[in-house]
Tab-separated table of N, CA and C in Angstrom:
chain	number	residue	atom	x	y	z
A	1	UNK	N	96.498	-24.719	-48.215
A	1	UNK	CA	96.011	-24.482	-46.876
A	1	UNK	C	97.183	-24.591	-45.908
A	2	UNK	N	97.391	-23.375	-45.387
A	2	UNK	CA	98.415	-23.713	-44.300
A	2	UNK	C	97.927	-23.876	-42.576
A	3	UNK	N	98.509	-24.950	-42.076
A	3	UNK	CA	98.549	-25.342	-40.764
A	3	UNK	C	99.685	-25.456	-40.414
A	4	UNK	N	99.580	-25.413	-39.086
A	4	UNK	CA	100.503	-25.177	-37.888
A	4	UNK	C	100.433	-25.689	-36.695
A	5	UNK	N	101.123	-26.090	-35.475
A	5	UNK	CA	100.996	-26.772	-34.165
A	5	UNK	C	101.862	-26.404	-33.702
A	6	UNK	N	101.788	-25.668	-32.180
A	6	UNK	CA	102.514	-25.702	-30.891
A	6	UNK	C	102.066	-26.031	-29.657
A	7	UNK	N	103.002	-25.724	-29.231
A	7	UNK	CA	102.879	-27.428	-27.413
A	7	UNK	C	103.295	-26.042	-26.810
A	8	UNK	N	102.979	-25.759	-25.268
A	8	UNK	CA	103.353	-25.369	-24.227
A	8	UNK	C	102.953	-25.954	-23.225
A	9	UNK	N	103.993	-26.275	-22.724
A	9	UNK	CA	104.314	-26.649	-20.842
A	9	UNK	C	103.220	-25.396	-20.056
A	10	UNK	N	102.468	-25.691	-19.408
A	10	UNK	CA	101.939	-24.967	-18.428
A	10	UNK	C	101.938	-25.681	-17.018
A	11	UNK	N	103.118	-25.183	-16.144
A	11	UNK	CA	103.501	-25.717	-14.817
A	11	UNK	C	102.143	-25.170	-14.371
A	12	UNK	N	101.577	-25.755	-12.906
A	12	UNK	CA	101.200	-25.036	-12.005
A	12	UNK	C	99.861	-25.453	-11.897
A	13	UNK	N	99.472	-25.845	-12.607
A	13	UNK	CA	98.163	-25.666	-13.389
A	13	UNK	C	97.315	-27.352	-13.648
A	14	UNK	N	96.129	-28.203	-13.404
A	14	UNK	CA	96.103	-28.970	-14.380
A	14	UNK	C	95.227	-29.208	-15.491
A	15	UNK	N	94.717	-30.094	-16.593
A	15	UNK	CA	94.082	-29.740	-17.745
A	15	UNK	C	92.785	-29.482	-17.866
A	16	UNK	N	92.285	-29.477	-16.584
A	16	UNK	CA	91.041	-29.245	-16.173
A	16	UNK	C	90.644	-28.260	-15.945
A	17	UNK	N	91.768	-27.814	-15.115
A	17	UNK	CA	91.539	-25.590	-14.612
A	17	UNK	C	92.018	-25.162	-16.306
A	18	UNK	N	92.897	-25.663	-16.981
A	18	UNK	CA	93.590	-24.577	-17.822
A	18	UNK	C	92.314	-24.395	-18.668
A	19	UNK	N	92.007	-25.807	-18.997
A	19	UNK	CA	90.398	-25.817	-20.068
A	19	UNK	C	89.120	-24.856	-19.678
A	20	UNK	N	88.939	-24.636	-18.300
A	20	UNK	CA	87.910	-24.430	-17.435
A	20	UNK	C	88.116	-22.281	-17.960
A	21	UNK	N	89.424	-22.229	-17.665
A	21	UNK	CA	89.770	-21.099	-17.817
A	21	UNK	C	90.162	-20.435	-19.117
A	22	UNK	N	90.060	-21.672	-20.103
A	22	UNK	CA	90.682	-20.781	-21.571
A	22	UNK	C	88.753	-21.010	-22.128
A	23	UNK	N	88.389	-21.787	-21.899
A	23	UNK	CA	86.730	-21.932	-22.215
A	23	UNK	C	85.985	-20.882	-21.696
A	24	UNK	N	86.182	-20.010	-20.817
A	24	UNK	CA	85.535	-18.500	-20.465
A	24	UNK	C	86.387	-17.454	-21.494
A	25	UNK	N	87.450	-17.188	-21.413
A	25	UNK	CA	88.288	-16.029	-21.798
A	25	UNK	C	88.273	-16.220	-23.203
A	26	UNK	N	88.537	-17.356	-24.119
A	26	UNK	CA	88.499	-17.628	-25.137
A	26	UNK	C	87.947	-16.486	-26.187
A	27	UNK	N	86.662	-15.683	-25.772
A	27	UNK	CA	86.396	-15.131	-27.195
A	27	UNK	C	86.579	-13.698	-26.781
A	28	UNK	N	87.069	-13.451	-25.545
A	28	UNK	CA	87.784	-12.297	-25.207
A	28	UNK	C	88.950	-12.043	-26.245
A	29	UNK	N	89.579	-13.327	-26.351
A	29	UNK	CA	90.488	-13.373	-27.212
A	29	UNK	C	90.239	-13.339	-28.793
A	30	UNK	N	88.763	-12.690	-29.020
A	30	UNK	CA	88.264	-12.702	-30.728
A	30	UNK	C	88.112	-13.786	-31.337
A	31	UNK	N	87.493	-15.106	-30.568
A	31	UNK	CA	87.852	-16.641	-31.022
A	31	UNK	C	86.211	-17.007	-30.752
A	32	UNK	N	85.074	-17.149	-31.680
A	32	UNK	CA	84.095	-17.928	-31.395
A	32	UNK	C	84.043	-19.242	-31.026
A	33	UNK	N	84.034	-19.776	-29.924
A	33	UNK	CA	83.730	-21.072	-29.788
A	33	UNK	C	82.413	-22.195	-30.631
A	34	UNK	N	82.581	-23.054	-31.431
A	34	UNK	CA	81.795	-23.943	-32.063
A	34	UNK	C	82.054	-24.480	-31.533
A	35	UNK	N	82.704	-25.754	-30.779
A	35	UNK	CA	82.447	-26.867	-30.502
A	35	UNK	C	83.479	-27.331	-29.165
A	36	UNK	N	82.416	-28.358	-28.052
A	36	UNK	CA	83.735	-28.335	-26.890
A	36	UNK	C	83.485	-29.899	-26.637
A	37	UNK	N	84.814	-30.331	-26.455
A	37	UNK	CA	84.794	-31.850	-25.978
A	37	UNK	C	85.402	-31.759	-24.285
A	38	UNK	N	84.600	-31.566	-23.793
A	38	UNK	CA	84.940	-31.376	-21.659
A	38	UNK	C	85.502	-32.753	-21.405
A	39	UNK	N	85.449	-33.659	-21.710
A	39	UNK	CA	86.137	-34.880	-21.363
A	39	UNK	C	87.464	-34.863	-21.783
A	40	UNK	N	87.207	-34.672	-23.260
A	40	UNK	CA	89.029	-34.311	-23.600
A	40	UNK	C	89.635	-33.071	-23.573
A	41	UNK	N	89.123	-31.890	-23.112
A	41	UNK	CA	89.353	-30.841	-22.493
A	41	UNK	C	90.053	-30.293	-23.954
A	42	UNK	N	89.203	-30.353	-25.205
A	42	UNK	CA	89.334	-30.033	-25.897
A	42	UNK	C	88.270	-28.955	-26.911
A	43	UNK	N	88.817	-27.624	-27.459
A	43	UNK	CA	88.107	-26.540	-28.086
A	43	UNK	C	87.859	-26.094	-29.296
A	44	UNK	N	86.985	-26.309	-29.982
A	44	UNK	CA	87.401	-26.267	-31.495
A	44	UNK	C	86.390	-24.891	-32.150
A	45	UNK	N	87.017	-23.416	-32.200
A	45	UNK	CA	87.128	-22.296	-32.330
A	45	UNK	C	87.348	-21.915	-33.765
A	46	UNK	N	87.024	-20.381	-33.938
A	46	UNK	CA	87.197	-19.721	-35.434
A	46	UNK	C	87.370	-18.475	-35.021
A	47	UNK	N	88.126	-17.691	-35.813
A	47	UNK	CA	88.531	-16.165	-35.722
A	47	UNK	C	88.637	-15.855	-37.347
A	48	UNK	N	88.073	-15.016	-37.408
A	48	UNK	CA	87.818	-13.999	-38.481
A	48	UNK	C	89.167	-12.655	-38.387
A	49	UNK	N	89.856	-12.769	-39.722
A	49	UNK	CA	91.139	-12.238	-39.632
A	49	UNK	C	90.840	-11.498	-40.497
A	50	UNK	N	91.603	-10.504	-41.118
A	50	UNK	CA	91.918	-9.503	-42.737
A	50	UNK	C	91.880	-10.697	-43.469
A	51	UNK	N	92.974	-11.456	-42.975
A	51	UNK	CA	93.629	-12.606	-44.290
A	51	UNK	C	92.751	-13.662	-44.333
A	52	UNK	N	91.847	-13.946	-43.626
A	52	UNK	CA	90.485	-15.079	-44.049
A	52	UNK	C	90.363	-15.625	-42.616
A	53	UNK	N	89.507	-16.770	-42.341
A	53	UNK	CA	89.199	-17.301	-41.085
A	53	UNK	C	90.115	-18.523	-40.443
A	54	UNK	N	90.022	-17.938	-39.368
A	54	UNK	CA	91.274	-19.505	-38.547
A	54	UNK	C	90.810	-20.446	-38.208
A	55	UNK	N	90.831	-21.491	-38.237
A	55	UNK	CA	90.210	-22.783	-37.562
A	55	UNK	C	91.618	-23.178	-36.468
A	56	UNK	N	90.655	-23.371	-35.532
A	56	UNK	CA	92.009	-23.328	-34.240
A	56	UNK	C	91.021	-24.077	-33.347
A	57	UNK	N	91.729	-25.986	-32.711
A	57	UNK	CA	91.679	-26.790	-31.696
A	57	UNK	C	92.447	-26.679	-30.861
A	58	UNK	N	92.106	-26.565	-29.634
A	58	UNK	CA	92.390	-26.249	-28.032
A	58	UNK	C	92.775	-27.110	-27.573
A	59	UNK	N	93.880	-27.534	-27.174
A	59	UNK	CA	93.829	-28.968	-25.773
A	59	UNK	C	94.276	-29.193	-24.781
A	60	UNK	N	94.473	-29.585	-23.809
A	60	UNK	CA	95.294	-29.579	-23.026
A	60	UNK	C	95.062	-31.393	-22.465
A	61	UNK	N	96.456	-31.745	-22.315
A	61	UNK	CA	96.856	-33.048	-21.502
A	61	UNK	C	97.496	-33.004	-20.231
A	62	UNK	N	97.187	-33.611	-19.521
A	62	UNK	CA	98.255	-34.322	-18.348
A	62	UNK	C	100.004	-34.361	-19.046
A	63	UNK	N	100.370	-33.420	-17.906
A	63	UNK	CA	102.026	-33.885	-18.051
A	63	UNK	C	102.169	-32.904	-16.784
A	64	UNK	N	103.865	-32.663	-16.642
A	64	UNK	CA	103.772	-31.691	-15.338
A	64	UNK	C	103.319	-30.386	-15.017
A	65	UNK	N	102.034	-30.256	-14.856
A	65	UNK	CA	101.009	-29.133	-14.900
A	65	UNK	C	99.776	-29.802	-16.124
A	66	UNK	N	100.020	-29.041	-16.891
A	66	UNK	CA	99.346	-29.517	-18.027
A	66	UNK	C	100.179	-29.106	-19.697
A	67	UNK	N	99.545	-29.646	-20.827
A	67	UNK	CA	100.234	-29.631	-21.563
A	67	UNK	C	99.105	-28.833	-23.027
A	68	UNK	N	99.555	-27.700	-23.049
A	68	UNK	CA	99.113	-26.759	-24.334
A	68	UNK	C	98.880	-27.313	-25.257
A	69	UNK	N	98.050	-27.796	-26.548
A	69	UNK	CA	98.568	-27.688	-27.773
A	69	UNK	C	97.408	-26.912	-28.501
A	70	UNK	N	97.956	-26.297	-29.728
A	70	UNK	CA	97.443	-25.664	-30.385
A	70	UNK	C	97.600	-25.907	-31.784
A	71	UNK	N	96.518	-25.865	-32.265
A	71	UNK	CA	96.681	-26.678	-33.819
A	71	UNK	C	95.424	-25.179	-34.956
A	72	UNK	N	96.318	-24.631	-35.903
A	72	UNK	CA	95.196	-23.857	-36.499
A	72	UNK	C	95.834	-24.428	-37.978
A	73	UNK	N	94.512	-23.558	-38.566
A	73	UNK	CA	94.415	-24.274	-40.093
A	73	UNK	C	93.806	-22.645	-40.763
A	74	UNK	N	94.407	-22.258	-42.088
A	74	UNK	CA	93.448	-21.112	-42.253
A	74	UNK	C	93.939	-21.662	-44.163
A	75	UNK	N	92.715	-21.454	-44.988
A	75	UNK	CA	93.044	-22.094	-46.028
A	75	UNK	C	93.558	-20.331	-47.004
A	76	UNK	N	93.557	-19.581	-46.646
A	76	UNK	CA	94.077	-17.661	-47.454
A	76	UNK	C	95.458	-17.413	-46.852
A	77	UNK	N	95.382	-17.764	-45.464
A	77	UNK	CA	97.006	-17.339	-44.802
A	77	UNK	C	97.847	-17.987	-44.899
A	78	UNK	N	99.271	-17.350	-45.326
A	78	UNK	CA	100.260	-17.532	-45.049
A	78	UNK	C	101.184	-18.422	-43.716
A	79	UNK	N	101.848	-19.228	-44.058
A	79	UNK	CA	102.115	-20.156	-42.667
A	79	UNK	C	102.690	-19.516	-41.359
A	80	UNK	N	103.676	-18.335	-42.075
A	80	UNK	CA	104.624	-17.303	-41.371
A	80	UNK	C	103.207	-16.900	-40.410
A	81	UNK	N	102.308	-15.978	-41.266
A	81	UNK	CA	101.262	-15.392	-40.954
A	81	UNK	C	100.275	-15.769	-39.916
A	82	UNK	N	100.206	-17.253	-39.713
A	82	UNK	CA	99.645	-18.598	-39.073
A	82	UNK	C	100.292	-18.693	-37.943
A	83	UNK	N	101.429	-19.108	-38.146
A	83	UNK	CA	102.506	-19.319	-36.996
A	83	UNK	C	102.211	-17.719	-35.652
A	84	UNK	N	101.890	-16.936	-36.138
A	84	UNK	CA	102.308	-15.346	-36.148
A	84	UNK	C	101.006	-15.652	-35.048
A	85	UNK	N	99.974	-15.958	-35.585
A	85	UNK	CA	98.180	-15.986	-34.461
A	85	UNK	C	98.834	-16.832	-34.265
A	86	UNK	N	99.174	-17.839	-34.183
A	86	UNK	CA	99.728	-19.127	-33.153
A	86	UNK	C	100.515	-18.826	-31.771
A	87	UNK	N	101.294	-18.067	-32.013
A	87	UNK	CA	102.230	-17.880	-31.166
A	87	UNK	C	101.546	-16.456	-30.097
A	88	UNK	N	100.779	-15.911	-30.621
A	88	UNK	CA	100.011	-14.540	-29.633
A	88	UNK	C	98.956	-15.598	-28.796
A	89	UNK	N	98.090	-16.538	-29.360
A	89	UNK	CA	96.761	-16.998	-28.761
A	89	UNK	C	97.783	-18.059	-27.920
A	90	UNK	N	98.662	-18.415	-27.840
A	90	UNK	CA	99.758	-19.561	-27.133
A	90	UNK	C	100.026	-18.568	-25.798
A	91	UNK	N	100.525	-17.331	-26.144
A	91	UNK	CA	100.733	-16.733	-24.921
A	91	UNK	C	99.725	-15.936	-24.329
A	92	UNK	N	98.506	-15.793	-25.011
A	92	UNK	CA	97.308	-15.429	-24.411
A	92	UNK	C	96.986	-16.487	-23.217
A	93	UNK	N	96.858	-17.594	-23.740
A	93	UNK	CA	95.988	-18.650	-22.820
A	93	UNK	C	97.148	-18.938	-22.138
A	94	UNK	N	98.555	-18.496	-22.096
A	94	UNK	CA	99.571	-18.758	-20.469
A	94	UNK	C	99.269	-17.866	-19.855
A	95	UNK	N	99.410	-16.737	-20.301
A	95	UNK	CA	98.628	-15.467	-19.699
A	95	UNK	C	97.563	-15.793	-18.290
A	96	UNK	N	96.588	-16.818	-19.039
A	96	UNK	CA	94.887	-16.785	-18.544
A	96	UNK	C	95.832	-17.219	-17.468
A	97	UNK	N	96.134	-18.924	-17.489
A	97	UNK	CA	96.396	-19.759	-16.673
A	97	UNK	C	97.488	-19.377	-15.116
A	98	UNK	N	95.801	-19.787	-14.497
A	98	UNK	CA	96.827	-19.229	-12.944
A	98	UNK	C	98.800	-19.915	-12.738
């Protein structure tokens, strides 16, 4: 099973709007939402790929603006392959964020 994690800095912004705003757009982005923790401004999502299904948690923390992380798990894909949706849905949701 390969997993993966990245962090982005989102100036401008704090973890409340970024959550507020990746929790609407989210399945714009081909990502069913299952499960939301609003206190910890956290998202726990699935996407259906060629290469099998993603399991992908949302979060965002307090730091200057707020603080990205992204954590997926897909037990068929490749890590390269992983990293690869990691790094598009990372700049999707900077995208969202005013």
């Amino acid at each position: 099973m390969a997993t993966i994690a990245i962090s982005r800095a989102l100036k401008g912004t704090s973890p409340g709007e970024a959550y507020e705003v990746t929790l609407e757009k989210l399945p714009d982005l081909e990502f069913v939402i299952w499960k939301t923790r609003p206190l910890a401004w956290l998202i726990i999502a699935n996407r259906d790929l060629p290469g099998g299904r993603v399991n992908a948690n949302v979060s965002f923390r307090p730091a200057d603006g707020a603080l990205l992380t992204i954590s997926l798990s897909c037990e068929t894909m490749e890590e390269a392959d992983l990293q690869e949706v990691g790094a598009q849905l990372a700049q999707a949701i900077q995208n969202l964020v005013p």
